Amino acid sequence: MRRQIPLALCFIAGLFMAVQYFIPHPAVQNTYELLLGWLQTLLAFAFLLGTVSLIRMHFHKIRNRADDRAFSWVTLLGLLGMIGLGFIHPQHQLPGSPFNLMFLNVQVPIEATMFSLLAFYIASAAFRAFRARTLEATLLLIAACIVMLGRVPIGDLIHESIPAATQWILNVPNLAAKRGVMIGVGLGMMATALKIMLGIERAWMGGSD
Amino acid sequence: MLADRGLARVGRSGMGSVAIVVIAVALFLCAGVAPAQQTGDVETAETMVEEALQPLMPPTAVTAVDTPNDRGSAISLTWEHSPDHESGTLLGYSVYRSDNPDTGFVFAGRVPYVQNHYRDSGIGNNEPTYYRVATVALDGREALSETFGPAEAFPQWFNGARVNVLIAVVVFVVAIIYFVNAAKSGKDLFIRRLAGLDEMDNAVGRATEMGKPILYITGLSTISDVATIAGINILGEVAKKTAEYNTKLIVPCADPIVMAVEQEVVKEAYAKAGRPDAYSEDDVFYLTRSQFAYVAGVNGITVRQRPATILYMGMFFAESLVLAETGASIGAIQIAGTDAVTQLPFFITSCDYTLIGEELYAASAYLSREPILLGGLKGQDTVKFIAGVFLIVAVVVATLAATGVIETNFMAPLFVTG
C-alpha cells in the first residue's frame, strides 16, 4: 500500500492534467484552476519545511563544531535577524523600514555582485572554448568571431556583409540546431511524464520495488 | 424601445446631418454673392450635402453562433461588410445584443470598419440572445442591420481544434506501451552509448578514491518541471552508487518540495544499497529560493569542501556558468545535463561531459538498465523518428506550395491548434 497509493494518486492526477487540455468545459477547467490554487497553498507550507531543514542543518554544524561553522552562524543570525526586523516594524515592506533597508542595502547589492561575476566567467569560458585545437573548435571560433563582430558597429565598418553573415548564422544553423534539441526535449518530457503516470518510471519514489 | 443607445446615437447623428445641410446651403448661397473666389467652397459644400443626404447602409448577412471549442459564455458574430465599406466614411461596426428580438438591445462592443467579426464574451450559457450590428459612420450616424437570433452560448466537452495533438499523444502512448511490452518479453533493445552517463561510474569512483564528496545539483526549478524530475530520477541511481562506495553525497536544494522528494529518494537508495545508516538528512538540505544567493551557497560549498565530482542535472538559468566555472576552478569532474537550450553552451564549455536535451530524460533508463525503462526509451526514439519524417514531408510540401509547384500547403492545418 505504501507504493500503490502514491502511484494511484500520481496516475489519477497525471491523467486529469493531460485530459483537461482537451476539455474546455467549466466543470473541468474550474477543477484544474482549483488544483493549481492548491499547489500554491502546498508551496507555502513547503517553505516552512525548507526553513526547518536549513535551521536544523546549520544547528547540527554548530553543535558538531564543524570547520566551517562560522558560515552557519552567519546564516542563522541573518535568518533570525531578518525575521526579527520583519516583526519589529508592522509595515516592513514600506521604504525606510529596517527590514526594507536591510533588503535593499545588503541582499540586493550582494545578489547583483554575484550576477556581475557572470561577465568574468563568460570571458574565461570563452577563452577555453575558442582555443582552436580541433576542427569543431576552430569552426566555433570562426562563427563566434563573425557573430561578435556583427553585433557591434565596427563589424559593419570592416565589411558590410558581416552583420548579414551574423544574422544568417543565428537564424539558420543556430536556430536549426536549437529547434532540433527542443523537439527532442518536448518528446522526452512527454515520455517521462507518461512513464511516471503509468508507473514505469519509479525512481522519484525511491525505485521500482 | 429599439436599441435605446443605438437610436440615441442615430438621433444625434440625424441632428448632425441637418446642421451639415444648413451649413452647406449657407455656403452655397454665399457662393452666389461672391462667385469668383467661392468656386472651390461650392464644390466642397455640394459633396457634403450629397454625403449627408446619402443613406448609410447597414451590414448584411449577420450570423451569430456559439464560439466553438471554448468553455462557453461566448458567441461569435460575422457579417458581410456594408456597401459603404469602401467609401472611406466608416468608423466601424457596433454590436448590440438583447434577450428579446424586438426590444432591449444594449451595446456589446465595437470593431474597426475593416473587421467583419466579433466575439461577444461574458454572456450567460444556454440563454437565447439576439443581435443587431450597426454600421457607424465617421460623423456618428449608425445604420442597424436586421435582428439575428436567437443564438445560445454553451460549453464544449471536447476541444475539436486539438484533435491533431490528441492523435499525436495516442500514437506516442501506443509506441511506448508496445516497446515496454517488447522489453518485458525479453526482446533485445539497442540503445546508443552516452559518454556522459558511461562516465558516471568513473566519476563516483574517483570521488571514492580521493575521499571527497560528490555534489549533486538539480537546478533552481520546481517539482512541476519535468527536467527536475529527470534530475531526481538520476539522483536515485547516483545515490545507490554513493551508498555502495560509502561516498558522501551533498545535495543542496533551491525548492523545498524538491528537497523533500530528494531526501526521500536518497534515503530509499541508501536503504536499497543496504546502508540506511549512511544516510544523513543534513546532506540533502534546503539552501534558498533566491537565484544568486543559491549560487553563493553552492559555490561556497564547492570551494570549502572541494568535491571530486559535481553533477548538474535539471533546469538551469543564468547561474549555470557561475556554478560550472567555479567547479572547473577546483578541478572537479563535472557532468551536466539540462534541457535549457540557452544554458547548454555554458555547460559544454565548462563541464567534462554534457547531456544535451532529451539525453537527460534518457539517463535514468540508461543508468538503471531496467528493460521496462529501456522499452520506454525505445518507444520515445521511434516517435521521434516518425515526427522527423513527418516534419521533413511538411517542409517539402510547404516549400512546394511557396514556390507555386503545388496549389496549397495542405499540411499546414495539421500543425495548428486552438
mmCIF file with all atom_site columns, N, CA and C in Angstrom, chain A residues 16 23-24 36 52 55 75 86 106 125 137 142 149 155 158 167 173 178 192 201 205:
data_model
loop_
_atom_site.group_PDB
_atom_site.id
_atom_site.type_symbol
_atom_site.label_atom_id
_atom_site.label_alt_id
_atom_site.label_comp_id
_atom_site.label_asym_id
_atom_site.label_entity_id
_atom_site.label_seq_id
_atom_site.pdbx_PDB_ins_code
_atom_site.Cartn_x
_atom_site.Cartn_y
_atom_site.Cartn_z
_atom_site.occupancy
_atom_site.B_iso_or_equiv
_atom_site.pdbx_formal_charge
_atom_site.auth_seq_id
_atom_site.auth_comp_id
_atom_site.auth_asym_id
_atom_site.auth_atom_id
_atom_site.pdbx_PDB_model_num
ATOM 1  N N  . PHE A 1 16  ? -5.678  13.409 -15.194 1.00 0.00 ? 16  PHE A N  1
ATOM 2  C CA . PHE A 1 16  ? -6.558  14.582 -15.189 1.00 0.00 ? 16  PHE A CA 1
ATOM 3  C C  . PHE A 1 16  ? -5.878  15.766 -15.866 1.00 0.00 ? 16  PHE A C  1
ATOM 4  N N  . ILE A 1 23  ? -10.405 19.325 -22.769 1.00 0.00 ? 23  ILE A N  1
ATOM 5  C CA . ILE A 1 23  ? -11.792 19.590 -22.355 1.00 0.00 ? 23  ILE A CA 1
ATOM 6  C C  . ILE A 1 23  ? -11.938 21.028 -21.859 1.00 0.00 ? 23  ILE A C  1
ATOM 7  N N  . PRO A 1 24  ? -12.567 21.881 -22.642 1.00 0.00 ? 24  PRO A N  1
ATOM 8  C CA . PRO A 1 24  ? -12.706 23.276 -22.212 1.00 0.00 ? 24  PRO A CA 1
ATOM 9  C C  . PRO A 1 24  ? -13.883 23.515 -21.258 1.00 0.00 ? 24  PRO A C  1
ATOM 10 N N  . LEU A 1 36  ? -4.495  24.076 -9.189  1.00 0.00 ? 36  LEU A N  1
ATOM 11 C CA . LEU A 1 36  ? -3.341  24.978 -9.264  1.00 0.00 ? 36  LEU A CA 1
ATOM 12 C C  . LEU A 1 36  ? -3.275  25.854 -8.011  1.00 0.00 ? 36  LEU A C  1
ATOM 13 N N  . VAL A 1 52  ? 12.910  24.866 8.146   1.00 0.00 ? 52  VAL A N  1
ATOM 14 C CA . VAL A 1 52  ? 13.263  23.942 9.237   1.00 0.00 ? 52  VAL A CA 1
ATOM 15 C C  . VAL A 1 52  ? 14.519  23.154 8.860   1.00 0.00 ? 52  VAL A C  1
ATOM 16 N N  . ILE A 1 55  ? 17.609  25.443 9.149   1.00 0.00 ? 55  ILE A N  1
ATOM 17 C CA . ILE A 1 55  ? 17.987  25.712 10.548  1.00 0.00 ? 55  ILE A CA 1
ATOM 18 C C  . ILE A 1 55  ? 18.610  24.457 11.170  1.00 0.00 ? 55  ILE A C  1
ATOM 19 N N  . THR A 1 75  ? 24.612  32.485 8.679   1.00 0.00 ? 75  THR A N  1
ATOM 20 C CA . THR A 1 75  ? 23.313  32.138 8.066   1.00 0.00 ? 75  THR A CA 1
ATOM 21 C C  . THR A 1 75  ? 22.176  32.228 9.079   1.00 0.00 ? 75  THR A C  1
ATOM 22 N N  . GLY A 1 86  ? 11.398  41.988 10.508  1.00 0.00 ? 86  GLY A N  1
ATOM 23 C CA . GLY A 1 86  ? 10.063  41.930 9.908   1.00 0.00 ? 86  GLY A CA 1
ATOM 24 C C  . GLY A 1 86  ? 8.973   42.091 10.948  1.00 0.00 ? 86  GLY A C  1
ATOM 25 N N  . VAL A 1 106 ? 21.635  45.397 1.625   1.00 0.00 ? 106 VAL A N  1
ATOM 26 C CA . VAL A 1 106 ? 22.528  44.255 1.853   1.00 0.00 ? 106 VAL A CA 1
ATOM 27 C C  . VAL A 1 106 ? 22.270  43.153 0.809   1.00 0.00 ? 106 VAL A C  1
ATOM 28 N N  . ALA A 1 125 ? 35.337  31.349 -19.786 1.00 0.00 ? 125 ALA A N  1
ATOM 29 C CA . ALA A 1 125 ? 34.783  30.188 -20.504 1.00 0.00 ? 125 ALA A CA 1
ATOM 30 C C  . ALA A 1 125 ? 35.008  30.339 -21.998 1.00 0.00 ? 125 ALA A C  1
ATOM 31 N N  . ALA A 1 137 ? 36.299  23.044 -32.788 1.00 0.00 ? 137 ALA A N  1
ATOM 32 C CA . ALA A 1 137 ? 36.620  24.242 -32.007 1.00 0.00 ? 137 ALA A CA 1
ATOM 33 C C  . ALA A 1 137 ? 37.000  25.406 -32.921 1.00 0.00 ? 137 ALA A C  1
ATOM 34 N N  . ILE A 1 142 ? 35.552  30.609 -35.421 1.00 0.00 ? 142 ILE A N  1
ATOM 35 C CA . ILE A 1 142 ? 35.250  31.464 -36.587 1.00 0.00 ? 142 ILE A CA 1
ATOM 36 C C  . ILE A 1 142 ? 33.826  32.016 -36.479 1.00 0.00 ? 142 ILE A C  1
ATOM 37 N N  . LEU A 1 149 ? 31.560  40.253 -34.066 1.00 0.00 ? 149 LEU A N  1
ATOM 38 C CA . LEU A 1 149 ? 31.820  41.441 -34.889 1.00 0.00 ? 149 LEU A CA 1
ATOM 39 C C  . LEU A 1 149 ? 30.516  41.994 -35.484 1.00 0.00 ? 149 LEU A C  1
ATOM 40 N N  . GLY A 1 155 ? 31.973  45.943 -36.893 1.00 0.00 ? 155 GLY A N  1
ATOM 41 C CA . GLY A 1 155 ? 31.811  44.832 -37.828 1.00 0.00 ? 155 GLY A CA 1
ATOM 42 C C  . GLY A 1 155 ? 31.373  45.334 -39.193 1.00 0.00 ? 155 GLY A C  1
ATOM 43 N N  . ILE A 1 158 ? 34.262  47.078 -40.929 1.00 0.00 ? 158 ILE A N  1
ATOM 44 C CA . ILE A 1 158 ? 35.271  46.168 -41.509 1.00 0.00 ? 158 ILE A CA 1
ATOM 45 C C  . ILE A 1 158 ? 34.777  45.635 -42.856 1.00 0.00 ? 158 ILE A C  1
ATOM 46 N N  . GLN A 1 167 ? 23.529  37.394 -38.898 1.00 0.00 ? 167 GLN A N  1
ATOM 47 C CA . GLN A 1 167 ? 22.109  37.036 -38.878 1.00 0.00 ? 167 GLN A CA 1
ATOM 48 C C  . GLN A 1 167 ? 21.891  35.657 -39.468 1.00 0.00 ? 167 GLN A C  1
ATOM 49 N N  . PRO A 1 173 ? 21.810  27.996 -39.171 1.00 0.00 ? 173 PRO A N  1
ATOM 50 C CA . PRO A 1 173 ? 22.361  26.798 -38.491 1.00 0.00 ? 173 PRO A CA 1
ATOM 51 C C  . PRO A 1 173 ? 22.079  26.778 -36.996 1.00 0.00 ? 173 PRO A C  1
ATOM 52 N N  . LYS A 1 178 ? 18.968  24.489 -32.465 1.00 0.00 ? 178 LYS A N  1
ATOM 53 C CA . LYS A 1 178 ? 18.130  24.754 -31.281 1.00 0.00 ? 178 LYS A CA 1
ATOM 54 C C  . LYS A 1 178 ? 16.795  24.030 -31.379 1.00 0.00 ? 178 LYS A C  1
ATOM 55 N N  . THR A 1 192 ? 8.738   11.035 -20.376 1.00 0.00 ? 192 THR A N  1
ATOM 56 C CA . THR A 1 192 ? 8.995   10.942 -18.932 1.00 0.00 ? 192 THR A CA 1
ATOM 57 C C  . THR A 1 192 ? 7.686   11.060 -18.151 1.00 0.00 ? 192 THR A C  1
ATOM 58 N N  . GLU A 1 201 ? 8.324   4.447  -14.613 1.00 0.00 ? 201 GLU A N  1
ATOM 59 C CA . GLU A 1 201 ? 9.448   5.145  -14.002 1.00 0.00 ? 201 GLU A CA 1
ATOM 60 C C  . GLU A 1 201 ? 9.108   5.422  -12.540 1.00 0.00 ? 201 GLU A C  1
ATOM 61 N N  . MET A 1 205 ? 10.199  7.840  -6.516  1.00 0.00 ? 205 MET A N  1
ATOM 62 C CA . MET A 1 205 ? 9.736   7.405  -5.185  1.00 0.00 ? 205 MET A CA 1
ATOM 63 C C  . MET A 1 205 ? 10.671  6.339  -4.614  1.00 0.00 ? 205 MET A C  1
#
